[in-house]
Amino acid sequence: MSRLLLDRVLAGVPLGENPLRHVRELPERPATTADWPSWVPDALRTALAGGGVERPWAHQVEAATHAREGRHVVIATGTASGKSLAYQLPVLSALSENRRATALYLSPTKALGADQLRAVRELGVDDARPAAYDGDTPMPERDWVRAHARWVFTNPDMLHRGVLPSHARWASFFRRLAYVVVDECHGYRGVFGSHVALLLRRLRRVAAKYGADPVFVLASATVSDPAASASRLAGVPCVAVTDDRSPQGARTVALWEPPLLPELAGENGAPVRRSAGAETARIMTDLVVEGARTLAFVRSRRGAELTALSARQALADVDPSLPARVAAYRAGFLPEERRALEKSLADGTLLGVASTNALELGVDIAGLDAVVVAGYPGTLASFWQQAGRAGRAGDSALVVFVAQDNPLDTYLVHNPSAMLDKPVESTVIDPGNPYVLAPQLVCAAMELPLTEKCLADFGGPVARRVLDDLTTDGVLRKRPTGWFWTSRERPHASVDIRGSGGEQVAVVEADSGRMLGTVDPGAAFTTVHQGAVYLHQGTSYVVDDLDLETGLAMVHREDPEWSTSPREQIDISVLSVAEQARYRAGVTVNLGEVAVTSHVVAYLRKLPSGQVLDQVPLDLPEQTLNTRAVWYTLTDDLLADAGLTKHETPGALHAAEHAAIGLLPLFATCDRWDIGGVSTALHPDTGEPTVFVHDGHPGGAGFADRAHAALIPWLTATRDAIAACECPSGCPSCVQSPKCGNGNEPLHKDGAIRVLTTVLNAVADATPESKAS
Ligand SMILES: [Zn+2]
Ligand SMILES: [Zn+2]
């Protein structure tokens, strides 16, 4: 069936194009069930059977038994493998046996929490008294939840701002806290993940004050080494359950690269590929015509709308009844609307749905005939979650990955094993980042004074140094018994656990006064400067004014035909070197702290074709970011040996830097936007041609460190991605970057391959001449 579907889709490809790069058949996996554990109360077993679970799968029982026996556990299995049951069993059993026990459930999003709460409520085990406690919970209800709920569903933000600071009001809840469930824990990465790791340590400290020592049950997508990731996140040793015994139908996975369109010219005359969204719409059209229930994942909301729209238009020519059977999954759907859409896709009323990644969380769609993934969704874990929506037991399904025009996607479709054979990456967090640790320790000290004994849990010596600084600065007070917060005001509200610290800039619609969202202070100058086109949930706005004093960006609704991109001057200086390896051939590789100074000086207005309308100057102050970076240097002689002239060197280094930033997400579970880079033919601190790749967050989020640790595979993949692109001299699929502050000039594609080869040869051939750390 699935191979047949692929043939149908290929039949629709225009003559002369050959977008198919690889096909892989994934075999069917049969299910293995297990007996209900004897400790599951009859009433709960009956309720679950009523919900359709006759017998649990083996991995569910394995995870539930660990939790039951008091071991912290992480269950890391695929989409639709019933991870919820694995924690419902021990939690609901405990709540029903012990009338006083309580449990806490945490999810990264409110929507997922609401879904899980509904699922528990539908079991009808009322004495568990499950209840939501989040930003939407009305004030009068909050008192009831604190006093009576036994299973509280909340999110890290609410735990941070609403629960822990007023733990005394939750005393009876904490005293009896038996379980903490951390759902979708692979979503906690980077700065947010580092905050959540420390938040969970604060939670354990508060629970301990009331005499409780809850068991942690974490649920994760399949990732490599889940025990280590979960233990790092929760701060307690976790056992991992990874052997997925749920059934999975056979799947055909196709890797697809849209063709270059020679008749169009992009930035600096570079060729352009047909967009992944347009290609996806075409593929979805063919699949819907075949009657295949198809889900397409598109990176942006607007992209999802456009994909559904163009599929509908194409279908109208085939059969007037078909357009109505294609829909876009829109942001802002109410839960009922979301479920109605799921249901119509499940029963085949709808045949095609285009969605953003938002659908990835907490929506019960599985067993589809086809899934199309337009653009790499950021992690292999996400890719497999999305691909896992396709395929029922006993039936096969099709998964198509459509490359977007960036170096990472190019690399993946040309190196299928990197995508299909590689263990899924573990998440990167850095709870020791002083920029995260400092505000977290301040919040912790407000909740309960910090003692010497607590420090081990918060990073030991690092926490000690941060506390000394906080004391010197007068933020905390040191007394013989520990560190104290002495102000009356709570520090929590000013600590944004999802951002990178500092005051967020609020984006406000001038007419209505409605706040559309917030922007990290570090990103405000490049995204909401005066004249910037700002997209919010698929709607376009133009910024009238950015007021730095008040932290407000005022916008109005407008959908101009151009987009804007900032021109930025960036300087980087080395503050300290943590590790340096010097290779005999004349290459050094370094990891350390840097100061990145950026100055947004203008912005370009560009048409969708890439044509530049004009450049508008801006008058904004410089900004400095202290963070971590990895950098390498080469001698001028080495570059000359590689055949690069003085004139070509800047473009070669710049192109190598761009592509390396594009590939790093494959090795460091970051977003391309989380990192930045600088390249120069002569850097004052190194005295040599140098390429820097730095973390985009104050203090770093662990990405530069991961890049340093994975230097050889990372730069090898970078070189391979550039070499695989068939464009003549550089395009968005290889060395052009959408966030280049320099308008993608100069770039030397072939030179970048030579720079990377030179560095890799030097590093691979020899042990370093000297190594310092
Ligand atoms: Zn290219
Ligand atoms: Zn650049």
Coordinates of N, CA, C and O in Angstrom, one line a residue, residues 587-676:
V587 N 46.5 24.6 13.1 CA 45.1 24.8 13.4 C 45.0 24.8 14.9 O 45.6 24.0 15.6
T588 N 44.1 25.7 15.4 CA 43.8 25.6 16.9 C 42.3 25.4 17.0 O 41.5 26.0 16.2
V589 N 41.8 24.7 18.0 CA 40.4 24.6 18.3 C 40.2 25.0 19.8 O 41.0 24.5 20.6
N590 N 39.3 25.9 20.0 CA 39.1 26.5 21.3 C 37.7 26.5 21.8 O 36.7 26.5 21.0
L591 N 37.6 26.5 23.1 CA 36.3 26.6 23.8 C 36.4 27.6 24.9 O 37.4 27.6 25.6
G592 N 35.5 28.6 25.0 CA 35.7 29.6 26.0 C 34.6 30.6 26.1 O 33.5 30.4 25.5
E593 N 34.9 31.7 26.9 CA 33.9 32.7 27.0 C 34.2 33.9 26.1 O 35.4 34.2 25.9
V594 N 33.2 34.5 25.5 CA 33.4 35.6 24.6 C 32.4 36.7 24.9 O 31.4 36.4 25.5
A595 N 32.7 37.9 24.4 CA 31.7 38.9 24.4 C 31.3 39.2 23.0 O 32.2 39.5 22.1
V596 N 30.1 39.2 22.7 CA 29.6 39.4 21.3 C 28.9 40.8 21.3 O 27.9 41.0 22.0
T597 N 29.5 41.7 20.5 CA 28.9 43.0 20.5 C 28.2 43.2 19.1 O 28.8 43.0 18.1
S598 N 26.9 43.5 19.2 CA 26.2 43.6 17.9 C 25.5 45.0 17.8 O 25.1 45.6 18.8
H599 N 25.5 45.5 16.6 CA 25.0 46.8 16.3 C 24.1 46.7 15.1 O 24.6 46.5 14.0
V600 N 22.8 46.8 15.3 CA 21.8 46.8 14.2 C 21.8 48.2 13.6 O 21.5 49.1 14.2
V601 N 22.3 48.3 12.3 CA 22.5 49.6 11.7 C 21.4 49.9 10.7 O 21.3 51.1 10.3
A602 N 20.8 48.9 10.1 CA 19.8 49.2 9.1 C 19.0 47.9 8.9 O 19.2 46.9 9.5
Y603 N 17.9 48.1 8.0 CA 17.3 46.9 7.6 C 16.9 46.9 6.1 O 16.9 48.0 5.5
L604 N 16.8 45.8 5.5 CA 16.5 45.7 4.1 C 15.0 45.3 3.9 O 14.5 44.6 4.7
R605 N 14.4 45.9 2.9 CA 13.0 45.4 2.6 C 13.1 44.6 1.3 O 13.7 45.0 0.3
K606 N 12.7 43.4 1.4 CA 12.8 42.4 0.3 C 11.5 41.8 -0.1 O 10.6 41.6 0.7
L607 N 11.4 41.7 -1.4 CA 10.2 41.0 -2.0 C 10.4 39.5 -1.9 O 11.5 39.0 -1.7
P608 N 9.3 38.8 -2.0 CA 9.4 37.3 -1.8 C 10.3 36.7 -2.9 O 11.0 35.7 -2.6
S609 N 10.5 37.3 -4.0 CA 11.5 36.8 -5.0 C 12.9 37.0 -4.6 O 13.8 36.5 -5.2
G610 N 13.1 37.7 -3.4 CA 14.5 37.9 -3.0 C 15.0 39.3 -3.4 O 16.0 39.8 -3.0
Q611 N 14.3 40.0 -4.3 CA 14.7 41.3 -4.8 C 14.7 42.3 -3.6 O 13.7 42.4 -2.9
V612 N 15.7 43.1 -3.5 CA 15.8 44.1 -2.4 C 15.2 45.4 -2.9 O 15.6 45.9 -3.9
L613 N 14.3 45.9 -2.1 CA 13.6 47.2 -2.5 C 14.5 48.4 -2.1 O 14.9 49.3 -2.8
D614 N 14.9 48.4 -0.8 CA 15.8 49.4 -0.3 C 16.4 49.0 1.0 O 16.1 48.0 1.6
Q615 N 17.4 49.9 1.5 CA 18.0 49.7 2.8 C 17.6 50.9 3.6 O 17.9 52.0 3.2
V616 N 17.0 50.7 4.8 CA 16.6 51.8 5.7 C 17.5 51.8 6.9 O 17.6 50.9 7.6
P617 N 18.2 53.0 7.1 CA 19.1 53.1 8.3 C 18.3 53.1 9.6 O 17.2 53.5 9.7
L618 N 18.9 52.6 10.7 CA 18.3 52.5 12.0 C 19.3 53.2 13.0 O 20.5 53.1 12.8
D619 N 18.8 53.8 14.0 CA 19.6 54.4 15.0 C 19.4 53.6 16.3 O 18.5 54.0 17.1
L620 N 20.1 52.6 16.6 CA 20.0 51.8 17.8 C 21.3 51.6 18.5 O 22.4 51.6 17.8
P621 N 21.3 51.5 19.8 CA 22.5 51.3 20.5 C 23.2 49.9 20.3 O 22.5 49.0 19.9
E622 N 24.4 49.8 20.7 CA 25.1 48.5 20.6 C 24.6 47.7 21.8 O 24.2 48.1 22.8
Q623 N 24.7 46.3 21.6 CA 24.4 45.4 22.6 C 25.5 44.4 22.8 O 26.1 44.0 21.8
T624 N 25.7 44.0 24.1 CA 26.8 43.1 24.3 C 26.2 41.8 25.0 O 25.4 41.9 25.9
L625 N 26.7 40.7 24.5 CA 26.2 39.4 25.0 C 27.5 38.7 25.5 O 28.4 38.4 24.7
N626 N 27.5 38.3 26.8 CA 28.6 37.5 27.3 C 28.1 36.0 27.2 O 27.1 35.7 27.9
T627 N 28.9 35.2 26.5 CA 28.4 33.8 26.3 C 29.6 32.9 26.0 O 30.7 33.3 26.1
R628 N 29.2 31.7 25.7 CA 30.3 30.7 25.4 C 30.4 30.5 23.9 O 29.4 30.6 23.2
A629 N 31.6 30.1 23.4 CA 31.8 29.9 22.0 C 32.8 28.8 21.8 O 33.6 28.5 22.6
V630 N 32.7 28.3 20.6 CA 33.8 27.4 20.1 C 34.4 28.1 18.9 O 33.7 28.8 18.1
W631 N 35.7 28.1 18.7 CA 36.3 28.7 17.6 C 37.5 28.0 17.1 O 38.2 27.3 17.9
Y632 N 37.8 28.1 15.8 CA 39.0 27.5 15.3 C 39.7 28.5 14.5 O 39.2 29.5 14.0
T633 N 41.1 28.4 14.5 CA 41.9 29.3 13.7 C 42.7 28.5 12.7 O 43.0 27.3 12.9
L634 N 43.1 29.1 11.6 CA 44.1 28.5 10.7 C 45.1 29.5 10.4 O 44.9 30.7 10.4
T635 N 46.3 29.1 10.0 CA 47.3 30.0 9.6 C 47.1 30.5 8.2 O 46.5 29.8 7.4
D636 N 47.7 31.6 7.8 CA 47.6 32.1 6.4 C 48.3 31.1 5.5 O 47.8 30.9 4.3
D637 N 49.4 30.5 6.0 CA 50.1 29.5 5.1 C 49.2 28.4 4.7 O 49.2 27.9 3.6
L638 N 48.4 27.9 5.7 CA 47.5 26.7 5.4 C 46.5 27.1 4.4 O 46.2 26.3 3.5
L639 N 45.9 28.3 4.5 CA 44.9 28.7 3.6 C 45.5 28.9 2.2 O 44.9 28.5 1.2
A640 N 46.8 29.4 2.1 CA 47.4 29.5 0.8 C 47.7 28.1 0.2 O 47.4 27.9 -1.0
D641 N 48.1 27.1 1.1 CA 48.3 25.8 0.6 C 47.0 25.2 0.1 O 47.0 24.3 -0.8
A642 N 45.8 25.6 0.7 CA 44.5 25.1 0.2 C 44.1 25.8 -1.1 O 43.0 25.6 -1.6
G643 N 45.0 26.7 -1.6 CA 44.7 27.4 -2.8 C 43.8 28.6 -2.7 O 43.2 29.0 -3.7
L644 N 43.6 29.1 -1.5 CA 42.8 30.3 -1.3 C 43.6 31.6 -1.4 O 44.6 31.7 -0.7
T645 N 43.2 32.5 -2.2 CA 43.9 33.8 -2.2 C 43.4 34.6 -1.0 O 42.4 34.4 -0.4
K646 N 44.1 35.7 -0.7 CA 43.8 36.7 0.3 C 42.4 37.2 0.0 O 41.6 37.4 1.0
H647 N 42.1 37.4 -1.2 CA 40.8 37.9 -1.6 C 39.6 37.0 -1.3 O 38.5 37.4 -1.0
E648 N 39.9 35.6 -1.5 CA 38.9 34.7 -1.3 C 38.6 34.2 0.1 O 37.6 33.7 0.5
T649 N 39.6 34.5 1.0 CA 39.6 34.0 2.4 C 38.3 34.4 3.1 O 37.7 33.6 3.7
P650 N 38.0 35.7 3.2 CA 36.8 36.1 4.0 C 35.6 35.4 3.6 O 34.8 34.9 4.4
G651 N 35.3 35.2 2.3 CA 34.1 34.5 1.8 C 34.1 33.1 2.2 O 33.1 32.5 2.5
A652 N 35.3 32.4 2.1 CA 35.4 31.0 2.4 C 35.1 30.8 3.9 O 34.4 29.9 4.3
L653 N 35.7 31.6 4.8 CA 35.5 31.5 6.2 C 34.0 31.8 6.6 O 33.4 31.1 7.4
H654 N 33.5 32.8 5.9 CA 32.1 33.2 6.2 C 31.1 32.1 5.8 O 30.2 31.7 6.5
A655 N 31.4 31.5 4.6 CA 30.5 30.4 4.1 C 30.6 29.2 5.0 O 29.6 28.5 5.3
A656 N 31.8 28.9 5.5 CA 32.0 27.7 6.4 C 31.3 28.0 7.7 O 30.7 27.1 8.3
E657 N 31.3 29.2 8.2 CA 30.6 29.6 9.4 C 29.1 29.4 9.3 O 28.4 28.8 10.1
H658 N 28.5 29.9 8.2 CA 27.1 29.8 8.0 C 26.6 28.4 8.0 O 25.7 28.0 8.7
A659 N 27.3 27.5 7.2 CA 26.9 26.2 7.1 C 27.0 25.4 8.4 O 26.2 24.6 8.8
A660 N 28.1 25.7 9.1 CA 28.3 25.1 10.4 C 27.2 25.4 11.4 O 26.7 24.6 12.1
I661 N 26.7 26.7 11.4 CA 25.6 27.1 12.2 C 24.4 26.3 11.8 O 23.6 25.8 12.6
G662 N 24.2 26.1 10.5 CA 23.0 25.4 10.0 C 23.0 23.9 10.4 O 22.0 23.4 10.6
L663 N 24.2 23.3 10.5 CA 24.3 21.9 10.8 C 24.3 21.6 12.3 O 24.0 20.5 12.8
L664 N 24.6 22.6 13.2 CA 24.8 22.3 14.6 C 23.6 21.7 15.2 O 23.7 20.9 16.1
P665 N 22.4 22.1 14.8 CA 21.2 21.6 15.5 C 21.2 20.0 15.5 O 20.6 19.4 16.3
L666 N 21.8 19.4 14.5 CA 21.9 18.0 14.4 C 22.7 17.4 15.6 O 22.5 16.2 15.9
F667 N 23.6 18.2 16.1 CA 24.5 17.7 17.2 C 24.2 18.2 18.5 O 24.6 17.7 19.5
A668 N 23.5 19.3 18.6 CA 23.3 20.0 19.9 C 21.9 20.3 20.2 O 21.6 21.2 21.1
T669 N 20.9 19.7 19.6 CA 19.5 19.9 19.8 C 19.2 21.4 20.1 O 18.4 21.7 21.0
C670 N 19.7 22.2 19.3 CA 19.4 23.6 19.4 C 18.7 24.1 18.2 O 18.5 23.3 17.2
D671 N 18.2 25.3 18.1 CA 17.6 25.8 17.0 C 18.6 26.7 16.3 O 19.5 27.3 17.0
R672 N 18.6 26.7 15.0 CA 19.6 27.6 14.3 C 19.6 29.0 14.9 O 20.6 29.7 14.8
W673 N 18.4 29.4 15.4 CA 18.3 30.8 15.9 C 18.9 30.9 17.3 O 18.9 32.0 17.9
D674 N 19.2 29.8 18.0 CA 19.8 29.8 19.3 C 21.3 30.1 19.3 O 21.9 30.2 20.3
I675 N 21.9 30.1 18.1 CA 23.3 30.3 18.0 C 23.7 31.3 17.0 O 22.9 31.7 16.1
G676 N 24.9 31.8 17.0 CA 25.3 32.8 16.0 C 26.8 32.5 15.7 O 27.4 31.6 16.3

